[in-house]
Tab-separated table of C-alpha atoms in Angstrom:
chain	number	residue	atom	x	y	z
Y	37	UNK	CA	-27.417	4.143	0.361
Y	38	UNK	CA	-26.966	2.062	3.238
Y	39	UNK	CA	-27.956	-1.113	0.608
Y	40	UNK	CA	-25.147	-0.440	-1.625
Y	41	UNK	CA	-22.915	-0.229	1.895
Y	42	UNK	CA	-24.052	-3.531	3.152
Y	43	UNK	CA	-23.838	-4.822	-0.128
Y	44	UNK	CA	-19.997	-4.059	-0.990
Y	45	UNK	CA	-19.382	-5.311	3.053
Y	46	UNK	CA	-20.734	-8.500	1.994
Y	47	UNK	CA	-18.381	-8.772	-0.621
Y	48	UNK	CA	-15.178	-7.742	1.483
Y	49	UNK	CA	-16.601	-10.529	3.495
Y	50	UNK	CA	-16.669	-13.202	1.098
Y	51	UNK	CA	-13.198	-12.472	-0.939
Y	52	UNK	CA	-11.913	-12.381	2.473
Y	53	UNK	CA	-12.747	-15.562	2.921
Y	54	UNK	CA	-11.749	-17.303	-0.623
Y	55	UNK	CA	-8.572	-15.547	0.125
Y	56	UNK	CA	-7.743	-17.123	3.331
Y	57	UNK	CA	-9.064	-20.511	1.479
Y	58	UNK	CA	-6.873	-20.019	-1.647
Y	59	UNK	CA	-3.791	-19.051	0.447
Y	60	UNK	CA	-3.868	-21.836	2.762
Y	61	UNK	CA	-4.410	-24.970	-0.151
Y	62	UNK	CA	-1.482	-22.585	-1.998
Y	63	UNK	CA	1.115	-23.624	1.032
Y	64	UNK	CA	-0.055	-26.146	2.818
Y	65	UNK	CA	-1.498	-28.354	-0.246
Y	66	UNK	CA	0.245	-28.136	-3.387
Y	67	UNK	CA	0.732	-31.586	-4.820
Y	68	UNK	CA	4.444	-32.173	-4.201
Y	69	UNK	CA	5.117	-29.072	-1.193
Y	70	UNK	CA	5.711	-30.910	2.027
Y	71	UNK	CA	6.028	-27.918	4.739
Y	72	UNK	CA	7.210	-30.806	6.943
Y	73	UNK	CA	10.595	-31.569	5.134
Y	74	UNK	CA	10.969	-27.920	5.221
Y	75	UNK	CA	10.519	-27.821	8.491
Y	76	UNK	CA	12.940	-30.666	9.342
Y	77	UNK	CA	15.842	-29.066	6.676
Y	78	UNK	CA	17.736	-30.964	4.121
Y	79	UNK	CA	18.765	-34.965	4.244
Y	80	UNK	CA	16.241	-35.198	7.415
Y	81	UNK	CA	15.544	-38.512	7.874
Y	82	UNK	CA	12.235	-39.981	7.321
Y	83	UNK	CA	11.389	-40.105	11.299
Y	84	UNK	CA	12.481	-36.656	11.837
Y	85	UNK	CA	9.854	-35.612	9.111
Y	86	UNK	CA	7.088	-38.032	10.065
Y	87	UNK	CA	7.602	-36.602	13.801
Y	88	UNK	CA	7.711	-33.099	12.629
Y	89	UNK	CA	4.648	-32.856	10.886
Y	90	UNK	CA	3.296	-34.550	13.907
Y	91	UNK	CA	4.349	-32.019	16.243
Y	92	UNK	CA	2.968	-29.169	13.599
Y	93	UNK	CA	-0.475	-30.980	13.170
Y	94	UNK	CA	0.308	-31.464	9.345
Y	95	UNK	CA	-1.007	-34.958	9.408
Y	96	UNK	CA	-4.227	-34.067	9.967
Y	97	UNK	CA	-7.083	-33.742	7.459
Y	98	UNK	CA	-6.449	-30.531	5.567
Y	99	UNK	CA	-9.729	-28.749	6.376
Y	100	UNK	CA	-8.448	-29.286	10.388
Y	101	UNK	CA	-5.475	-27.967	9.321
Y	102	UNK	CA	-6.884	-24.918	7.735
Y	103	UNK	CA	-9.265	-24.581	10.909
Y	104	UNK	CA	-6.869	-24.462	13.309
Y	105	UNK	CA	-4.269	-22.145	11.265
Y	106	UNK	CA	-7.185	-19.499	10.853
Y	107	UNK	CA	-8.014	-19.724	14.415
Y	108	UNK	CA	-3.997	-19.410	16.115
Y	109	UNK	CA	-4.062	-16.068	13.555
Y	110	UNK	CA	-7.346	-14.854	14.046
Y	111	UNK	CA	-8.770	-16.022	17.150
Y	112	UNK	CA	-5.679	-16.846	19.604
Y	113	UNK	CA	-2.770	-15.396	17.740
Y	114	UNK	CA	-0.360	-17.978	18.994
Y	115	UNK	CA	0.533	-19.271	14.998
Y	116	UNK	CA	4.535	-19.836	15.401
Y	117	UNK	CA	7.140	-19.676	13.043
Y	118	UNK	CA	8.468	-22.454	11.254
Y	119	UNK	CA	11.872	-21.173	11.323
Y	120	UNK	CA	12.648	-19.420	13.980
Y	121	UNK	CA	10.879	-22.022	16.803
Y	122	UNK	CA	9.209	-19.875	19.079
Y	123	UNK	CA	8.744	-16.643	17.383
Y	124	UNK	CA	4.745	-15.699	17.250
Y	125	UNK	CA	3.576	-14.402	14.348
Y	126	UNK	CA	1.039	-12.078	14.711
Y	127	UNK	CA	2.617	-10.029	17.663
Y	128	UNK	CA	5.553	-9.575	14.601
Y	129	UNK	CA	2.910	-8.463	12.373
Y	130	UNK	CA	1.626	-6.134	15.069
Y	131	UNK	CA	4.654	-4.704	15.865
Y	132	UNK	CA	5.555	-3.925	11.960
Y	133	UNK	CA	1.774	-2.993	11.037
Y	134	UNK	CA	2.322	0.520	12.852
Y	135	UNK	CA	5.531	1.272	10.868
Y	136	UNK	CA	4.262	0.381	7.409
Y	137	UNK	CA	1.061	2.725	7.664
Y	138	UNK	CA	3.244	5.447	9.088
Y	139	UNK	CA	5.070	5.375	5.981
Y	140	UNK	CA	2.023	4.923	3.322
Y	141	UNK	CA	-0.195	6.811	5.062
Y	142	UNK	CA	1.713	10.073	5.422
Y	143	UNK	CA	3.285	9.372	1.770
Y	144	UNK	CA	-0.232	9.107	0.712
Y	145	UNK	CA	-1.233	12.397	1.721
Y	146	UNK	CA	1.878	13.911	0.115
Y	147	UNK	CA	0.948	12.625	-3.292
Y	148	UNK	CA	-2.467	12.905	-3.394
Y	149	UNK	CA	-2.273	16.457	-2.680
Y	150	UNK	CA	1.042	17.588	-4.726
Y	151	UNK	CA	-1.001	14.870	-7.340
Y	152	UNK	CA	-4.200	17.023	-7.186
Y	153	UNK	CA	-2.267	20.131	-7.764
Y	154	UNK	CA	-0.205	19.100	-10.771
Y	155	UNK	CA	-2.947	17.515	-12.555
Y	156	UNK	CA	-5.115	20.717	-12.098
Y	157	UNK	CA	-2.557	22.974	-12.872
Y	158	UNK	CA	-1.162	21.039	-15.786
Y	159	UNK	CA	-5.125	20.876	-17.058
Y	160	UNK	CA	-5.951	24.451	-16.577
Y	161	UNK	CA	-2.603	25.496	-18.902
Y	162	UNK	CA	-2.981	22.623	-21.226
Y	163	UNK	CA	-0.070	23.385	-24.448
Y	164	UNK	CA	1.401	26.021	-22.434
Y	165	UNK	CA	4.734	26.066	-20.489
Y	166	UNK	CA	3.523	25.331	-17.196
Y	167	UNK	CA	1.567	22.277	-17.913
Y	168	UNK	CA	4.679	20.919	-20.683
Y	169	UNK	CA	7.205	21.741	-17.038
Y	170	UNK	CA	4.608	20.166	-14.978
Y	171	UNK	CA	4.267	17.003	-17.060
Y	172	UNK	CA	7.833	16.557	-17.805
Y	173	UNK	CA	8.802	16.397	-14.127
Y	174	UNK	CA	6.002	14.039	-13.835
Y	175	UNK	CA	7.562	11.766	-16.528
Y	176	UNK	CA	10.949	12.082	-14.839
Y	177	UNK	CA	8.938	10.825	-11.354
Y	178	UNK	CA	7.485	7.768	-13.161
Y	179	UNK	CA	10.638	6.693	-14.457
Y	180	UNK	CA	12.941	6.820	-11.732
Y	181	UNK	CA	13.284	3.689	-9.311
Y	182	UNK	CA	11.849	4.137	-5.746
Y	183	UNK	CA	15.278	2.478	-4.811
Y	184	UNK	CA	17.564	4.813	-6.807
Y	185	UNK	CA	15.706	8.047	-5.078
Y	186	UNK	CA	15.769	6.989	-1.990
Y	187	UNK	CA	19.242	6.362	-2.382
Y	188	UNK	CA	20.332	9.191	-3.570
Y	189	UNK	CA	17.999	11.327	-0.732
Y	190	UNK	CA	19.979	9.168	1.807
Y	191	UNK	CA	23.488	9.960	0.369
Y	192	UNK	CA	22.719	13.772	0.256
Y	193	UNK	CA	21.045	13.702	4.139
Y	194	UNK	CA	22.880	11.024	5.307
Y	195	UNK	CA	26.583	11.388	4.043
Y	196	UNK	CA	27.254	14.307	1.732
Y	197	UNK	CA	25.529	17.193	3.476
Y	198	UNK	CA	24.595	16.015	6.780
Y	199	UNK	CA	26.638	18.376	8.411
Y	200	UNK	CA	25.694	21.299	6.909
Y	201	UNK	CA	22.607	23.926	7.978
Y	202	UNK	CA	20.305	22.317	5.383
Y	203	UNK	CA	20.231	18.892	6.852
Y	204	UNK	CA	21.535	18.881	10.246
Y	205	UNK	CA	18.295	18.211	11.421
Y	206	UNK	CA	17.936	14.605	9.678
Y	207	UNK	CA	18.145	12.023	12.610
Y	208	UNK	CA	19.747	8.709	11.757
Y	209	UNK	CA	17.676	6.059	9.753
Y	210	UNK	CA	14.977	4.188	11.371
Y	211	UNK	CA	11.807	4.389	12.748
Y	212	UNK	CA	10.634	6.712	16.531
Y	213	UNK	CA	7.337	5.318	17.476
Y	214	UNK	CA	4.755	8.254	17.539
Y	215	UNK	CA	3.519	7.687	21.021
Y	216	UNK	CA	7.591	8.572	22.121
Y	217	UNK	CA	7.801	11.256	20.278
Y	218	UNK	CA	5.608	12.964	17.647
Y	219	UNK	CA	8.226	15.325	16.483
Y	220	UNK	CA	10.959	12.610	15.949
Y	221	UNK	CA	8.366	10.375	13.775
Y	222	UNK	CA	7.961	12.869	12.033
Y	223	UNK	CA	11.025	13.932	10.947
Y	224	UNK	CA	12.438	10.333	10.768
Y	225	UNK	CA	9.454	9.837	8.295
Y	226	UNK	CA	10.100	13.072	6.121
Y	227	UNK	CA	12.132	11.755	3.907
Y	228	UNK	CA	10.680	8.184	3.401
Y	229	UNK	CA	7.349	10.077	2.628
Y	230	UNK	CA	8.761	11.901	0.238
Y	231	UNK	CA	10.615	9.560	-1.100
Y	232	UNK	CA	7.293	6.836	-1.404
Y	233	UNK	CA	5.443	9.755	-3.051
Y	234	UNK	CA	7.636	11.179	-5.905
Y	235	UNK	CA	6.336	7.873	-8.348
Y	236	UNK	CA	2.628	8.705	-7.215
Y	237	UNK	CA	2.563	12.152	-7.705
Y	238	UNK	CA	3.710	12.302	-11.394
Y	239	UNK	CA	1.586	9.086	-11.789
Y	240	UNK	CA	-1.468	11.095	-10.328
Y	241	UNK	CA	-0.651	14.247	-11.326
Y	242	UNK	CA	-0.681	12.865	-15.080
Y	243	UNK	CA	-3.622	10.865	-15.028
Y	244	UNK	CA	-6.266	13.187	-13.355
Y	245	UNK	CA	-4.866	16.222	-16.208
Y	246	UNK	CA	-5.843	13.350	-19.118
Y	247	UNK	CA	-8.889	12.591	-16.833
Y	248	UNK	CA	-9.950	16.422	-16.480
Y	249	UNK	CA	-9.575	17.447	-20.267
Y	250	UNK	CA	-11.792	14.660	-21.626
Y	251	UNK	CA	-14.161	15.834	-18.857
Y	252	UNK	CA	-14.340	18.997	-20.895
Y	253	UNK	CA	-15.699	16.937	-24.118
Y	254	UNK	CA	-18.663	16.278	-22.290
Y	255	UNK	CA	-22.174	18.289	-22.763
Y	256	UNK	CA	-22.933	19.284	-19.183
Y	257	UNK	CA	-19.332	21.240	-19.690
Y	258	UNK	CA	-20.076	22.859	-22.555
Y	259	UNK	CA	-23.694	23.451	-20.867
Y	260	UNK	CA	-22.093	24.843	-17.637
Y	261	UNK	CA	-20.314	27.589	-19.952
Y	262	UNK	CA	-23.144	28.412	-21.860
Y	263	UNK	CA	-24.976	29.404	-18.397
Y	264	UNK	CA	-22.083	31.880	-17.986
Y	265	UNK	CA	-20.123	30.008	-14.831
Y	266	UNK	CA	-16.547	30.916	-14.891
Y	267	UNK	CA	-14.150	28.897	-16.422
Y	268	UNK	CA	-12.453	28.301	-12.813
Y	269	UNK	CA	-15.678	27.076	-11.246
Y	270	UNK	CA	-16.364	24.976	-14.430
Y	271	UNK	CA	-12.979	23.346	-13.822
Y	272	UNK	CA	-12.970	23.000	-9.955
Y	273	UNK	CA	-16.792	22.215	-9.460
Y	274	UNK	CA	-17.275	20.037	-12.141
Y	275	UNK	CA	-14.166	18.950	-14.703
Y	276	UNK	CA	-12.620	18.092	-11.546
Y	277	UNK	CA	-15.310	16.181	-9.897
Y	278	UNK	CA	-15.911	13.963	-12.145
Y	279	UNK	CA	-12.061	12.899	-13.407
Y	280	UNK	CA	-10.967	12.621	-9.505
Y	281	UNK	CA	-12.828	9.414	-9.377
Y	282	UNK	CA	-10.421	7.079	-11.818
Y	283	UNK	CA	-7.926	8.445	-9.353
Y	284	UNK	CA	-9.901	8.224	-5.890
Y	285	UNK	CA	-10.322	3.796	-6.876
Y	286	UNK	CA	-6.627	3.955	-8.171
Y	287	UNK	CA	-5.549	5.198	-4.556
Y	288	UNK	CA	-7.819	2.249	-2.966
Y	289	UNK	CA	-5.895	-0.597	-5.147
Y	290	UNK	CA	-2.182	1.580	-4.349
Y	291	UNK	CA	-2.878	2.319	-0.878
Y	292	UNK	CA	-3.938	-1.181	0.194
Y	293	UNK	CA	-0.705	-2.583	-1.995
Y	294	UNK	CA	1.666	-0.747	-0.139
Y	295	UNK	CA	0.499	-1.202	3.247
Y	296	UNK	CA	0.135	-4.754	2.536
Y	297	UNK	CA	3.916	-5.097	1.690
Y	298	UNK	CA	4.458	-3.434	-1.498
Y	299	UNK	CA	6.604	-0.770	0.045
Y	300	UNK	CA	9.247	-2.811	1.035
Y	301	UNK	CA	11.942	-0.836	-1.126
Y	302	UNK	CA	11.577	1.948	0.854
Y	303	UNK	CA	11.364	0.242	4.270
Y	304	UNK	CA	14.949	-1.323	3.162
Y	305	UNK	CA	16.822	1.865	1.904
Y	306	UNK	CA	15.904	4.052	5.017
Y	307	UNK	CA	16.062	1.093	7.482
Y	308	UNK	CA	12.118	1.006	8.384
Y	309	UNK	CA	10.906	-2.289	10.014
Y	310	UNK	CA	7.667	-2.649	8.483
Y	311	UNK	CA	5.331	-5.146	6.743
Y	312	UNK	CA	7.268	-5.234	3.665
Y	313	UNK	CA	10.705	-5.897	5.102
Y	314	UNK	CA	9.109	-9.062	7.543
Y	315	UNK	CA	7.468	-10.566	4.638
Y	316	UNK	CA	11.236	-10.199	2.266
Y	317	UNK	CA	13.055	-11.893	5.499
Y	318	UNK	CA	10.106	-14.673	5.401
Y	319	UNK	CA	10.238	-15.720	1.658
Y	320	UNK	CA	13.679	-15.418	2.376
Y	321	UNK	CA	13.820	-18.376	4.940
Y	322	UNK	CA	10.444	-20.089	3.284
Y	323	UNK	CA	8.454	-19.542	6.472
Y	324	UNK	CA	5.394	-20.544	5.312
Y	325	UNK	CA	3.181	-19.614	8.155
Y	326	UNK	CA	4.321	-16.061	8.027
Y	327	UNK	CA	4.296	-15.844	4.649
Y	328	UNK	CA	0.589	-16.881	4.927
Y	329	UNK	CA	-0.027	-14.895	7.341
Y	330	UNK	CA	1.277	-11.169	5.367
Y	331	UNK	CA	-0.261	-12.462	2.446
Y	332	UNK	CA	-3.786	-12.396	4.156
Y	333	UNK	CA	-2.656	-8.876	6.324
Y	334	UNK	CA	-1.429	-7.444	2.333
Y	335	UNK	CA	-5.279	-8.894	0.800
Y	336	UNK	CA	-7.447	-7.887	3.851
Y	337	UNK	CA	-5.670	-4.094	3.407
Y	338	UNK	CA	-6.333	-4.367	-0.550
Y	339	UNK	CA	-9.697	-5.267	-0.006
Y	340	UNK	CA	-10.485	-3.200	2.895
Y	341	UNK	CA	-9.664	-0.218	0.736
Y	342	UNK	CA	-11.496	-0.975	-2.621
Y	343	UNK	CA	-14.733	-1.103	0.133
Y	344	UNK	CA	-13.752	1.972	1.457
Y	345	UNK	CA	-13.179	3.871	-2.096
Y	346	UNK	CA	-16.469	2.646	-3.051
Y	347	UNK	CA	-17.979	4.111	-0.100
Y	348	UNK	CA	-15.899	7.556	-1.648
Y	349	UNK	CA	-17.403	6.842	-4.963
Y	350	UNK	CA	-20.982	6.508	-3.587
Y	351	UNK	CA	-20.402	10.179	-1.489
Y	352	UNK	CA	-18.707	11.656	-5.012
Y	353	UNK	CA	-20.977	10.514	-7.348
Y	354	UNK	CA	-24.748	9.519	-6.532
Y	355	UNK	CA	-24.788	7.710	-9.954
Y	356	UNK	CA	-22.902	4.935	-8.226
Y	357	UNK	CA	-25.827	4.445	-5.433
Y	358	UNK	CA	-28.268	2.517	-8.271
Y	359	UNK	CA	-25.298	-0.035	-8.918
């Protein structure tokens, strides 16, 4: 056990790493990119380049270059902007970080549980009308764009019925820190969550009820009923044991996505300043250091959840521990 965890730490270690490596020779050494005639804008003269990538260190050898980029992000966390002179980086990234797992993390919750449900529900009535409802609505969740919903959510609380008993409660968009009020995150975030979690939960839903009923193909199901167990302690104990983990490493690779960025639809339409949003503003303006810099935040999130779902996978299924 604690082999296969050092293992799989040693391996966030080292894709960390080739990220950060990768990333940097992306933006900072592409044969014909020249971050300094960014820098200096359009019809710059030739000294006002030459003394801008002298004042940005960008003619020095590229492995100093990459040294001292990892270490102003990492180390001192003074990395500037390119575009907006001044402006540090990873205090922005600090200050949108909280916002952007507020949002995934309570969205997450929302679909893996309403997920859970549907797909066991859906499984346990399999050609009858609750799992043909069930997987309908699911389809009609997988179709429709995040955008559209959230849309559509906002002109409902926001404009239409905002005044009435039903959503007179719905406090303008944008984000309430937690630590000034718990209640007010909260119910700023309802809506976003559910919003975030209507594509997952069909998606989910869907996948664990095709994941559950080819569970039931295999002999230690059929073996389970022959020793008499009940057909919902066959389906709980072990149909759904063994299909949740498909799902479980799916929710690694989405959750680490969206907090990395991915959710940036949703930060837009209900106003959130998150991860997502800084990193649309930065490609945006081609600020190269901060896009560098959400790039690595969006990959050390991906990668910090694959480690952790493998961890899950290891407590779910011992099999895993001989990998």
């Amino acid at each position: 056990m604690l082999a296969a965890v050092l293992a799989r730490l040693a391996r966030m270690a080292v894709v960390m790493l080739g990220i950060s490596i990768l990333t940097f020779l992306i933006f900072f050494a592409t044969p014909g990119a020249d971050p300094a005639a960014r820098i200096a804008g359009r019809n710059a003269a030739p000294e006002t380049v030459i003394a801008v990538r002298h004042d940005f260190g960008l003619d020095r050898p590229i492995w100093v270059q990459y040294g001292v980029m990892m270490r102003k992000m990492f180390i001192t966390g003074d990395l500037t902007s390119f575009v907006n002179r001044g402006e540090k980086i990873v205090p922005a990234l600090r200050a949108a970080a909280p916002v952007t797992l507020s949002l995934v993390a309570g969205a997450a919750v929302l679909w893996m549980a309403l997920g859970a449900v549907t797909g066991i529900l859906a499984a346990a009535t399999k050609d009858r009308w609750p799992d043909k409802i069930l997987m309908g609505v699911s389809m009609m969740a997988v179709a429709m764009p995040v955008f559209w919903v959230g849309e559509m959510v906002n002109l409902i609380t926001q404009s239409r019925f905002h005044d009435t008993w039903a959503f007179s409660w719905v406090p303008p968009l944008g984000y309430v820190p937690f630590t000034e009020s718990p209640l007010r995150w909260a119910l700023a975030l309802v809506f976003p969550w559910l919003t975030l979690a209507f594509l997952y939960i069909g998606l989910y839903g869907r996948m664990l009820r095709t994941g559950i009923l080819e569970t039931y193909q295999e002999d230690y199901i059929r073996t389970a009923r022959a020793k008499g167990l009940t057909a919902r302690r066959v389906l709980l104990k072990h149909a759904t044991r063994s299909a949740i983990i498909p799902v479980v490493i799916m929710f690694g690779m989405d959750f680490g996505v969206l907090v990395g960025g991915a959710a940036v639809l949703t930060e837009v339409v209900f106003g959130l300043n998150g991860v997502g949003r800084l990193t649309y503003q930065a490609l945006k303006a081609l600020d190269l250091p901060m896009i560098m810099a959400s790039v690595l935040y969006a990959s050390f999130f991906v990668v910090l959840a694959n480690a952790v779902v493998d961890l899950l996978c290891i407590l779910i299924d011992p099999r895993t521990r001989r990998k």
